[in-house]
PDB file of C-alpha atoms in Angstrom:
ATOM      1  CA  UNK N  75       0.497 -23.555 -37.486  1.00 32.00           C
ATOM      2  CA  UNK N  76       3.523 -21.400 -36.708  1.00 34.00           C
ATOM      3  CA  UNK N  77       1.675 -18.288 -37.796  1.00 36.00           C
ATOM      4  CA  UNK N  78      -1.264 -19.119 -35.527  1.00 39.00           C
ATOM      5  CA  UNK N  79       1.036 -19.725 -32.576  1.00 38.00           C
ATOM      6  CA  UNK N  80       2.763 -16.393 -33.167  1.00 43.00           C
ATOM      7  CA  UNK N  81      -0.553 -14.578 -33.372  1.00 48.00           C
ATOM      8  CA  UNK N  82      -1.759 -16.257 -30.211  1.00 54.00           C
ATOM      9  CA  UNK N  83       1.322 -15.155 -28.275  1.00 72.00           C
ATOM     10  CA  UNK N  84       0.896 -11.611 -29.546  1.00 76.00           C
ATOM     11  CA  UNK N  85      -2.713 -11.550 -28.346  1.00 78.00           C
ATOM     12  CA  UNK N  86      -1.651 -12.710 -24.888  1.00 82.00           C
ATOM     13  CA  UNK N  87       1.034 -10.026 -24.761  1.00 83.00           C
ATOM     14  CA  UNK N  88      -1.529  -7.393 -25.710  1.00 85.00           C
ATOM     15  CA  UNK N  89      -3.994  -8.553 -23.030  1.00 86.00           C
ATOM     16  CA  UNK N  90      -1.361  -8.352 -20.311  1.00 83.00           C
ATOM     17  CA  UNK N  91      -0.174  -4.991 -21.591  1.00 84.00           C
ATOM     18  CA  UNK N  92      -3.701  -3.622 -21.132  1.00 86.00           C
ATOM     19  CA  UNK N  93      -4.053  -5.171 -17.672  1.00 82.00           C
ATOM     20  CA  UNK N  94      -0.742  -3.662 -16.576  1.00 81.00           C
ATOM     21  CA  UNK N  95      -1.646  -0.251 -17.995  1.00 85.00           C
ATOM     22  CA  UNK N  96      -4.916  -0.274 -16.047  1.00 83.00           C
ATOM     23  CA  UNK N  97      -3.056  -1.337 -12.904  1.00 77.00           C
ATOM     24  CA  UNK N  98      -0.414   1.375 -13.341  1.00 75.00           C
ATOM     25  CA  UNK N  99      -3.197   3.945 -13.744  1.00 76.00           C
ATOM     26  CA  UNK N 100      -4.578   3.066 -10.309  1.00 71.00           C
ATOM     27  CA  UNK N 101      -7.106   0.423 -11.303  1.00 73.00           C
ATOM     28  CA  UNK N 102      -9.450   2.198 -13.719  1.00 81.00           C
ATOM     29  CA  UNK N 103      -9.070   4.134 -16.987  1.00 84.00           C
ATOM     30  CA  UNK N 104     -11.023   5.460 -19.930  1.00 86.00           C
ATOM     31  CA  UNK N 105     -10.710   4.006 -23.407  1.00 86.00           C
ATOM     32  CA  UNK N 106      -8.989   7.183 -24.609  1.00 85.00           C
ATOM     33  CA  UNK N 107      -6.484   7.041 -21.729  1.00 87.00           C
ATOM     34  CA  UNK N 108      -5.602   3.482 -22.678  1.00 87.00           C
ATOM     35  CA  UNK N 109      -5.298   4.450 -26.337  1.00 85.00           C
ATOM     36  CA  UNK N 110      -2.848   7.240 -25.503  1.00 86.00           C
ATOM     37  CA  UNK N 111      -0.714   4.872 -23.405  1.00 86.00           C
ATOM     38  CA  UNK N 112      -0.164   2.180 -26.040  1.00 87.00           C
ATOM     39  CA  UNK N 113       0.574   1.811 -29.734  1.00 85.00           C
ATOM     40  CA  UNK N 114      -2.246  -0.690 -30.136  1.00 87.00           C
ATOM     41  CA  UNK N 115      -4.985   0.340 -32.608  1.00 86.00           C
ATOM     42  CA  UNK N 116      -8.192   1.540 -30.964  1.00 87.00           C
ATOM     43  CA  UNK N 117     -10.330  -1.254 -32.503  1.00 87.00           C
ATOM     44  CA  UNK N 118      -7.891  -3.827 -31.083  1.00 87.00           C
ATOM     45  CA  UNK N 119      -8.048  -2.271 -27.616  1.00 89.00           C
ATOM     46  CA  UNK N 120     -11.838  -2.221 -27.740  1.00 86.00           C
ATOM     47  CA  UNK N 121     -12.011  -5.850 -28.891  1.00 89.00           C
ATOM     48  CA  UNK N 122      -9.667  -7.063 -26.163  1.00 89.00           C
ATOM     49  CA  UNK N 123     -11.491  -5.078 -23.479  1.00 88.00           C
ATOM     50  CA  UNK N 124     -14.824  -6.486 -24.605  1.00 88.00           C
ATOM     51  CA  UNK N 125     -13.442 -10.009 -24.298  1.00 87.00           C
ATOM     52  CA  UNK N 126     -11.942  -9.324 -20.853  1.00 87.00           C
ATOM     53  CA  UNK N 127     -15.225  -7.808 -19.653  1.00 88.00           C
ATOM     54  CA  UNK N 128     -17.141 -10.897 -20.804  1.00 87.00           C
ATOM     55  CA  UNK N 129     -14.723 -13.111 -18.849  1.00 85.00           C
ATOM     56  CA  UNK N 130     -14.891 -10.998 -15.684  1.00 85.00           C
ATOM     57  CA  UNK N 131     -11.254  -9.873 -15.700  1.00 83.00           C
ATOM     58  CA  UNK N 132     -12.281  -6.290 -16.490  1.00 86.00           C
ATOM     59  CA  UNK N 133     -15.406  -4.338 -15.455  1.00 86.00           C
ATOM     60  CA  UNK N 134     -16.995  -1.464 -17.300  1.00 86.00           C
ATOM     61  CA  UNK N 135     -18.175   1.096 -14.762  1.00 86.00           C
ATOM     62  CA  UNK N 136     -21.350   3.195 -15.119  1.00 87.00           C
ATOM     63  CA  UNK N 137     -19.185   6.200 -16.064  1.00 88.00           C
ATOM     64  CA  UNK N 138     -17.779   4.159 -18.999  1.00 86.00           C
ATOM     65  CA  UNK N 139     -14.355   3.727 -17.381  1.00 89.00           C
ATOM     66  CA  UNK N 140     -12.716   0.291 -17.366  1.00 85.00           C
ATOM     67  CA  UNK N 141     -11.607  -1.238 -14.068  1.00 84.00           C
ATOM     68  CA  UNK N 142      -9.858  -4.433 -12.992  1.00 79.00           C
ATOM     69  CA  UNK N 143     -12.397  -7.211 -12.513  1.00 78.00           C
ATOM     70  CA  UNK N 144     -13.142  -9.619  -9.645  1.00 77.00           C
ATOM     71  CA  UNK N 145     -11.783 -12.723 -11.385  1.00 76.00           C
ATOM     72  CA  UNK N 146      -8.275 -11.263 -11.085  1.00 72.00           C
ATOM     73  CA  UNK N 147      -8.578 -11.461  -7.292  1.00 67.00           C
ATOM     74  CA  UNK N 148      -8.508 -15.252  -7.286  1.00 68.00           C
ATOM     75  CA  UNK N 149      -5.474 -15.282  -9.577  1.00 67.00           C
ATOM     76  CA  UNK N 150      -3.700 -12.736  -7.401  1.00 67.00           C
ATOM     77  CA  UNK N 151      -4.458 -14.631  -4.218  1.00 65.00           C
ATOM     78  CA  UNK N 152      -3.087 -17.817  -5.736  1.00 65.00           C
ATOM     79  CA  UNK N 153       0.078 -16.075  -6.918  1.00 66.00           C
ATOM     80  CA  UNK N 154       0.573 -14.450  -3.514  1.00 62.00           C
ATOM     81  CA  UNK N 155       0.284 -17.840  -1.784  1.00 66.00           C
ATOM     82  CA  UNK N 156       2.927 -19.301  -4.079  1.00 67.00           C
ATOM     83  CA  UNK N 157       5.198 -16.300  -3.526  1.00 70.00           C
ATOM     84  CA  UNK N 158       4.744 -16.557   0.221  1.00 66.00           C
ATOM     85  CA  UNK N 159       5.559 -20.272   0.187  1.00 76.00           C
ATOM     86  CA  UNK N 160       8.703 -19.597  -1.836  1.00 79.00           C
ATOM     87  CA  UNK N 161       9.885 -17.012   0.716  1.00 85.00           C
ATOM     88  CA  UNK N 162       9.185 -19.128   3.809  1.00 89.00           C
ATOM     89  CA  UNK N 163      12.604 -20.843   4.030  1.00 91.00           C
ATOM     90  CA  UNK N 164      14.456 -17.527   3.980  1.00 93.00           C
ATOM     91  CA  UNK N 165      12.058 -15.953   6.491  1.00 94.00           C
ATOM     92  CA  UNK N 166      12.706 -18.903   8.787  1.00 94.00           C
ATOM     93  CA  UNK N 167      16.450 -18.263   8.438  1.00 94.00           C
ATOM     94  CA  UNK N 168      15.854 -14.660   9.510  1.00 95.00           C
ATOM     95  CA  UNK N 169      13.934 -15.755  12.606  1.00 95.00           C
ATOM     96  CA  UNK N 170      16.495 -18.428  13.484  1.00 95.00           C
ATOM     97  CA  UNK N 171      19.389 -15.956  13.203  1.00 95.00           C
ATOM     98  CA  UNK N 172      17.759 -12.802  14.565  1.00 95.00           C
ATOM     99  CA  UNK N 173      15.032 -14.073  16.875  1.00 93.00           C
ATOM    100  CA  UNK N 174      12.371 -11.658  15.650  1.00 94.00           C
ATOM    101  CA  UNK N 175       9.310 -11.994  13.431  1.00 94.00           C
ATOM    102  CA  UNK N 176       9.994 -11.983   9.683  1.00 95.00           C
ATOM    103  CA  UNK N 177       7.528 -10.909   6.986  1.00 94.00           C
ATOM    104  CA  UNK N 178       7.259 -10.612   3.232  1.00 94.00           C
ATOM    105  CA  UNK N 179       4.906  -8.204   1.462  1.00 94.00           C
ATOM    106  CA  UNK N 180       4.211  -7.186  -2.129  1.00 92.00           C
ATOM    107  CA  UNK N 181       2.759  -4.073  -3.721  1.00 91.00           C
ATOM    108  CA  UNK N 182      -0.908  -4.683  -4.541  1.00 85.00           C
ATOM    109  CA  UNK N 183      -2.397  -1.719  -6.396  1.00 80.00           C
ATOM    110  CA  UNK N 184      -1.671   1.207  -4.030  1.00 90.00           C
ATOM    111  CA  UNK N 185      -1.238  -0.840  -0.834  1.00 92.00           C
ATOM    112  CA  UNK N 186       1.076  -3.552   0.423  1.00 93.00           C
ATOM    113  CA  UNK N 187      -0.266  -7.003   1.175  1.00 91.00           C
ATOM    114  CA  UNK N 188       1.522  -9.397   3.524  1.00 92.00           C
ATOM    115  CA  UNK N 189       2.035 -12.742   1.789  1.00 89.00           C
ATOM    116  CA  UNK N 190       4.202 -14.642   4.261  1.00 89.00           C
ATOM    117  CA  UNK N 191       5.271 -14.594   7.900  1.00 90.00           C
ATOM    118  CA  UNK N 192       7.397 -16.618  10.297  1.00 91.00           C
ATOM    119  CA  UNK N 193       6.716 -15.508  13.890  1.00 89.00           C
ATOM    120  CA  UNK N 194       9.267 -15.004  16.618  1.00 84.00           C
ATOM    121  CA  UNK N 195       9.356 -17.493  19.478  1.00 81.00           C
ATOM    122  CA  UNK N 196       9.294 -14.639  22.014  1.00 70.00           C
ATOM    123  CA  UNK N 197       6.059 -14.260  23.947  1.00 60.00           C
ATOM    124  CA  UNK N 198       6.149 -10.514  23.227  1.00 61.00           C
ATOM    125  CA  UNK N 199       6.425 -10.251  19.456  1.00 56.00           C
ATOM    126  CA  UNK N 200       5.143  -8.478  16.387  1.00 64.00           C
ATOM    127  CA  UNK N 201       2.270 -10.217  14.585  1.00 62.00           C
ATOM    128  CA  UNK N 202       0.728  -9.360  11.227  1.00 73.00           C
ATOM    129  CA  UNK N 203      -1.902 -11.540   9.611  1.00 77.00           C
ATOM    130  CA  UNK N 204      -0.989 -12.928   6.193  1.00 80.00           C
ATOM    131  CA  UNK N 205      -3.360 -11.340   3.671  1.00 82.00           C
ATOM    132  CA  UNK N 206      -3.550  -8.059   5.582  1.00 88.00           C
ATOM    133  CA  UNK N 207      -3.306  -4.907   3.493  1.00 90.00           C
ATOM    134  CA  UNK N 208      -1.540  -1.788   4.782  1.00 94.00           C
ATOM    135  CA  UNK N 209      -0.593   1.654   3.531  1.00 95.00           C
ATOM    136  CA  UNK N 210       2.848   1.859   1.972  1.00 96.00           C
ATOM    137  CA  UNK N 211       3.999   5.026   3.753  1.00 96.00           C
ATOM    138  CA  UNK N 212       3.482   3.692   7.289  1.00 95.00           C
ATOM    139  CA  UNK N 213       5.222   0.308   7.055  1.00 96.00           C
ATOM    140  CA  UNK N 214       8.827  -0.771   6.722  1.00 96.00           C
ATOM    141  CA  UNK N 215       8.067  -3.092   3.804  1.00 97.00           C
ATOM    142  CA  UNK N 216       5.955  -0.404   2.138  1.00 97.00           C
ATOM    143  CA  UNK N 217       8.667   2.229   2.344  1.00 98.00           C
ATOM    144  CA  UNK N 218      11.296  -0.238   1.104  1.00 98.00           C
ATOM    145  CA  UNK N 219       9.083  -0.859  -1.936  1.00 97.00           C
ATOM    146  CA  UNK N 220       8.338   2.842  -2.505  1.00 97.00           C
ATOM    147  CA  UNK N 221      12.070   3.587  -2.465  1.00 97.00           C
ATOM    148  CA  UNK N 222      12.383   1.464  -5.627  1.00 95.00           C
ATOM    149  CA  UNK N 223       9.957   3.759  -7.472  1.00 94.00           C
ATOM    150  CA  UNK N 224      10.375   7.278  -8.830  1.00 93.00           C
ATOM    151  CA  UNK N 225       8.964  10.222  -6.910  1.00 95.00           C
ATOM    152  CA  UNK N 226       6.078  10.868  -9.335  1.00 93.00           C
ATOM    153  CA  UNK N 227       4.898   7.257  -8.987  1.00 92.00           C
ATOM    154  CA  UNK N 228       5.111   7.562  -5.191  1.00 95.00           C
ATOM    155  CA  UNK N 229       3.070  10.769  -5.276  1.00 95.00           C
ATOM    156  CA  UNK N 230       0.407   8.998  -7.321  1.00 92.00           C
ATOM    157  CA  UNK N 231       0.227   6.043  -4.940  1.00 92.00           C
ATOM    158  CA  UNK N 232      -0.182   8.116  -1.775  1.00 94.00           C
ATOM    159  CA  UNK N 233      -2.568  10.537  -3.485  1.00 92.00           C
ATOM    160  CA  UNK N 234      -4.902   7.666  -4.351  1.00 90.00           C
ATOM    161  CA  UNK N 235      -4.482   5.672  -1.114  1.00 92.00           C
ATOM    162  CA  UNK N 236      -4.226   8.586   1.328  1.00 94.00           C
ATOM    163  CA  UNK N 237      -1.739   9.024   4.165  1.00 96.00           C
ATOM    164  CA  UNK N 238      -3.434   8.080   7.453  1.00 95.00           C
ATOM    165  CA  UNK N 239      -1.250   8.256  10.559  1.00 95.00           C
ATOM    166  CA  UNK N 240      -1.765   5.164  12.752  1.00 94.00           C
ATOM    167  CA  UNK N 241       0.582   6.583  15.425  1.00 95.00           C
ATOM    168  CA  UNK N 242       1.955  10.029  16.324  1.00 95.00           C
ATOM    169  CA  UNK N 243       5.240   8.926  14.715  1.00 96.00           C
ATOM    170  CA  UNK N 244       3.690   8.109  11.325  1.00 96.00           C
ATOM    171  CA  UNK N 245       4.589  10.181   8.260  1.00 96.00           C
ATOM    172  CA  UNK N 246       1.583  12.164   7.059  1.00 94.00           C
ATOM    173  CA  UNK N 247       3.168  14.499   4.511  1.00 94.00           C
ATOM    174  CA  UNK N 248       4.314  13.451   1.038  1.00 96.00           C
ATOM    175  CA  UNK N 249       7.403  15.693   1.067  1.00 96.00           C
ATOM    176  CA  UNK N 250       8.521  14.206   4.387  1.00 96.00           C
ATOM    177  CA  UNK N 251       7.945  10.754   2.900  1.00 97.00           C
ATOM    178  CA  UNK N 252      10.030  11.558  -0.186  1.00 97.00           C
ATOM    179  CA  UNK N 253      12.858  12.786   2.047  1.00 97.00           C
ATOM    180  CA  UNK N 254      12.723   9.502   4.002  1.00 97.00           C
ATOM    181  CA  UNK N 255      12.737   7.491   0.754  1.00 97.00           C
ATOM    182  CA  UNK N 256      15.882   9.356  -0.333  1.00 97.00           C
ATOM    183  CA  UNK N 257      17.625   8.176   2.838  1.00 96.00           C
ATOM    184  CA  UNK N 258      16.360   4.634   2.282  1.00 97.00           C
ATOM    185  CA  UNK N 259      17.826   4.584  -1.235  1.00 97.00           C
ATOM    186  CA  UNK N 260      21.182   5.776   0.120  1.00 96.00           C
ATOM    187  CA  UNK N 261      21.486   3.219   2.926  1.00 94.00           C
ATOM    188  CA  UNK N 262      19.656   0.327   1.194  1.00 95.00           C
ATOM    189  CA  UNK N 263      17.006  -0.451   3.825  1.00 97.00           C
ATOM    190  CA  UNK N 264      14.011   1.156   5.500  1.00 97.00           C
ATOM    191  CA  UNK N 265      13.070   1.617   9.143  1.00 96.00           C
ATOM    192  CA  UNK N 266       9.574   1.715  10.569  1.00 96.00           C
ATOM    193  CA  UNK N 267      10.164   3.767  13.720  1.00 95.00           C
ATOM    194  CA  UNK N 268       6.934   2.922  15.562  1.00 94.00           C
ATOM    195  CA  UNK N 269       5.025   4.331  12.567  1.00 95.00           C
ATOM    196  CA  UNK N 270       2.618   1.399  12.274  1.00 93.00           C
ATOM    197  CA  UNK N 271       2.421   0.452  15.950  1.00 92.00           C
ATOM    198  CA  UNK N 272       3.851   2.151  19.022  1.00 94.00           C
ATOM    199  CA  UNK N 273       6.565   0.102  20.674  1.00 93.00           C
ATOM    200  CA  UNK N 274       7.426  -1.821  17.493  1.00 93.00           C
ATOM    201  CA  UNK N 275      10.428  -1.162  15.261  1.00 95.00           C
ATOM    202  CA  UNK N 276      10.957  -2.775  11.865  1.00 95.00           C
ATOM    203  CA  UNK N 277      13.889  -3.055   9.475  1.00 96.00           C
ATOM    204  CA  UNK N 278      12.959  -3.875   5.874  1.00 97.00           C
ATOM    205  CA  UNK N 279      14.643  -4.355   2.515  1.00 97.00           C
ATOM    206  CA  UNK N 280      13.336  -4.646  -1.035  1.00 97.00           C
ATOM    207  CA  UNK N 281      13.782  -7.925  -2.900  1.00 95.00           C
ATOM    208  CA  UNK N 282      15.972  -7.012  -5.902  1.00 94.00           C
ATOM    209  CA  UNK N 283      14.729  -7.771  -9.419  1.00 91.00           C
ATOM    210  CA  UNK N 284      11.428  -9.169  -8.147  1.00 88.00           C
ATOM    211  CA  UNK N 285       8.767  -9.576 -10.856  1.00 82.00           C
ATOM    212  CA  UNK N 286       6.419  -7.571  -8.643  1.00 84.00           C
ATOM    213  CA  UNK N 287       7.659  -4.984  -6.105  1.00 91.00           C
ATOM    214  CA  UNK N 288       8.380  -6.950  -2.927  1.00 93.00           C
ATOM    215  CA  UNK N 289      10.134  -6.529   0.403  1.00 96.00           C
ATOM    216  CA  UNK N 290      11.041  -8.533   3.501  1.00 97.00           C
ATOM    217  CA  UNK N 291      11.356  -7.342   7.090  1.00 96.00           C
ATOM    218  CA  UNK N 292      12.165  -8.222  10.665  1.00 96.00           C
ATOM    219  CA  UNK N 293      10.113  -6.599  13.417  1.00 93.00           C
ATOM    220  CA  UNK N 294       9.970  -6.616  17.180  1.00 93.00           C
ATOM    221  CA  UNK N 295       9.713  -4.536  20.345  1.00 93.00           C
ATOM    222  CA  UNK N 296      11.946  -1.454  20.430  1.00 93.00           C
ATOM    223  CA  UNK N 297      13.546  -2.828  23.612  1.00 90.00           C
ATOM    224  CA  UNK N 298      15.101  -5.630  21.540  1.00 92.00           C
ATOM    225  CA  UNK N 299      15.154  -4.183  18.018  1.00 91.00           C
ATOM    226  CA  UNK N 300      17.614  -1.339  18.561  1.00 89.00           C
ATOM    227  CA  UNK N 301      20.745   0.075  16.921  1.00 83.00           C
ATOM    228  CA  UNK N 302      22.859  -2.947  17.815  1.00 88.00           C
ATOM    229  CA  UNK N 303      20.183  -5.188  16.334  1.00 91.00           C
ATOM    230  CA  UNK N 304      20.320  -3.193  13.091  1.00 90.00           C
ATOM    231  CA  UNK N 305      24.069  -3.745  12.730  1.00 91.00           C
ATOM    232  CA  UNK N 306      23.487  -7.489  12.807  1.00 93.00           C
ATOM    233  CA  UNK N 307      20.163  -7.584  10.946  1.00 94.00           C
ATOM    234  CA  UNK N 308      20.929  -5.548   7.825  1.00 95.00           C
ATOM    235  CA  UNK N 309      23.500  -7.902   6.238  1.00 96.00           C
ATOM    236  CA  UNK N 310      21.355 -10.931   7.086  1.00 96.00           C
ATOM    237  CA  UNK N 311      18.311  -9.234   5.554  1.00 96.00           C
ATOM    238  CA  UNK N 312      20.345  -8.524   2.429  1.00 96.00           C
ATOM    239  CA  UNK N 313      21.400 -12.178   2.142  1.00 96.00           C
ATOM    240  CA  UNK N 314      17.775 -13.309   2.474  1.00 96.00           C
ATOM    241  CA  UNK N 315      16.487 -10.759  -0.055  1.00 96.00           C
ATOM    242  CA  UNK N 316      19.113 -11.814  -2.590  1.00 95.00           C
ATOM    243  CA  UNK N 317      18.334 -15.512  -2.034  1.00 94.00           C
ATOM    244  CA  UNK N 318      14.609 -14.895  -2.592  1.00 93.00           C
ATOM    245  CA  UNK N 319      15.440 -12.888  -5.722  1.00 92.00           C
ATOM    246  CA  UNK N 320      17.498 -15.781  -7.120  1.00 91.00           C
ATOM    247  CA  UNK N 321      14.643 -18.185  -6.454  1.00 87.00           C
ATOM    248  CA  UNK N 322      12.088 -15.885  -8.071  1.00 82.00           C
ATOM    249  CA  UNK N 323      14.200 -15.440 -11.179  1.00 82.00           C
ATOM    250  CA  UNK N 324      15.252 -19.049 -11.572  1.00 76.00           C
ATOM    251  CA  UNK N 325      14.433 -20.244 -15.107  1.00 47.00           C
TER     252      UNK N 325
END
């Protein structure tokens, strides 16, 4: 019995290793690319892929590449809802203390997806629909997440997703983005300077030690979210990010 249990755990580990390798590669890979990225024997990789394809968690494309399958979407949506619910109390603290809209987002493939929001009580406020996907380079949460990654990984993400410029203030060049990420790493938080929407400024911070790259933010009109606001907001953001991290990593 013990031997069977051990073998079962090993099989699960191998399945998730393959799923994460495909995700890290941008969502689709060839069999040879997978083989070169893991120590697993080729017959084992092929057997596991065949099983995942039959279950709908992996798709085999016409060009013989393997891609993440549609059944993972439901699992991801469920996990995002749970993550968003977990963050809600801390987002409410942010709104209560700062008066502006608070959000949480996670990295989903090469985009960020908003998983939770507590809106400001102001009539003029920032609003982002939960479940909305956005480019990483043009959002405060996205840049906070990118700053946790190495430059080569960032280059891969923006190369696959593109760098559209929603406003004239958006960053549209990868070298300019990397320079901004360097500043973010030094100061510990990111700023969306009207890069997603004119008239809206956002301060964001990554959630440390999150199981999936995550960030929280506070956003509002530039008339209210200014330099003085930043002085107050940054330490409160840090407290909230650390509290969410503790909750996520609670055993």
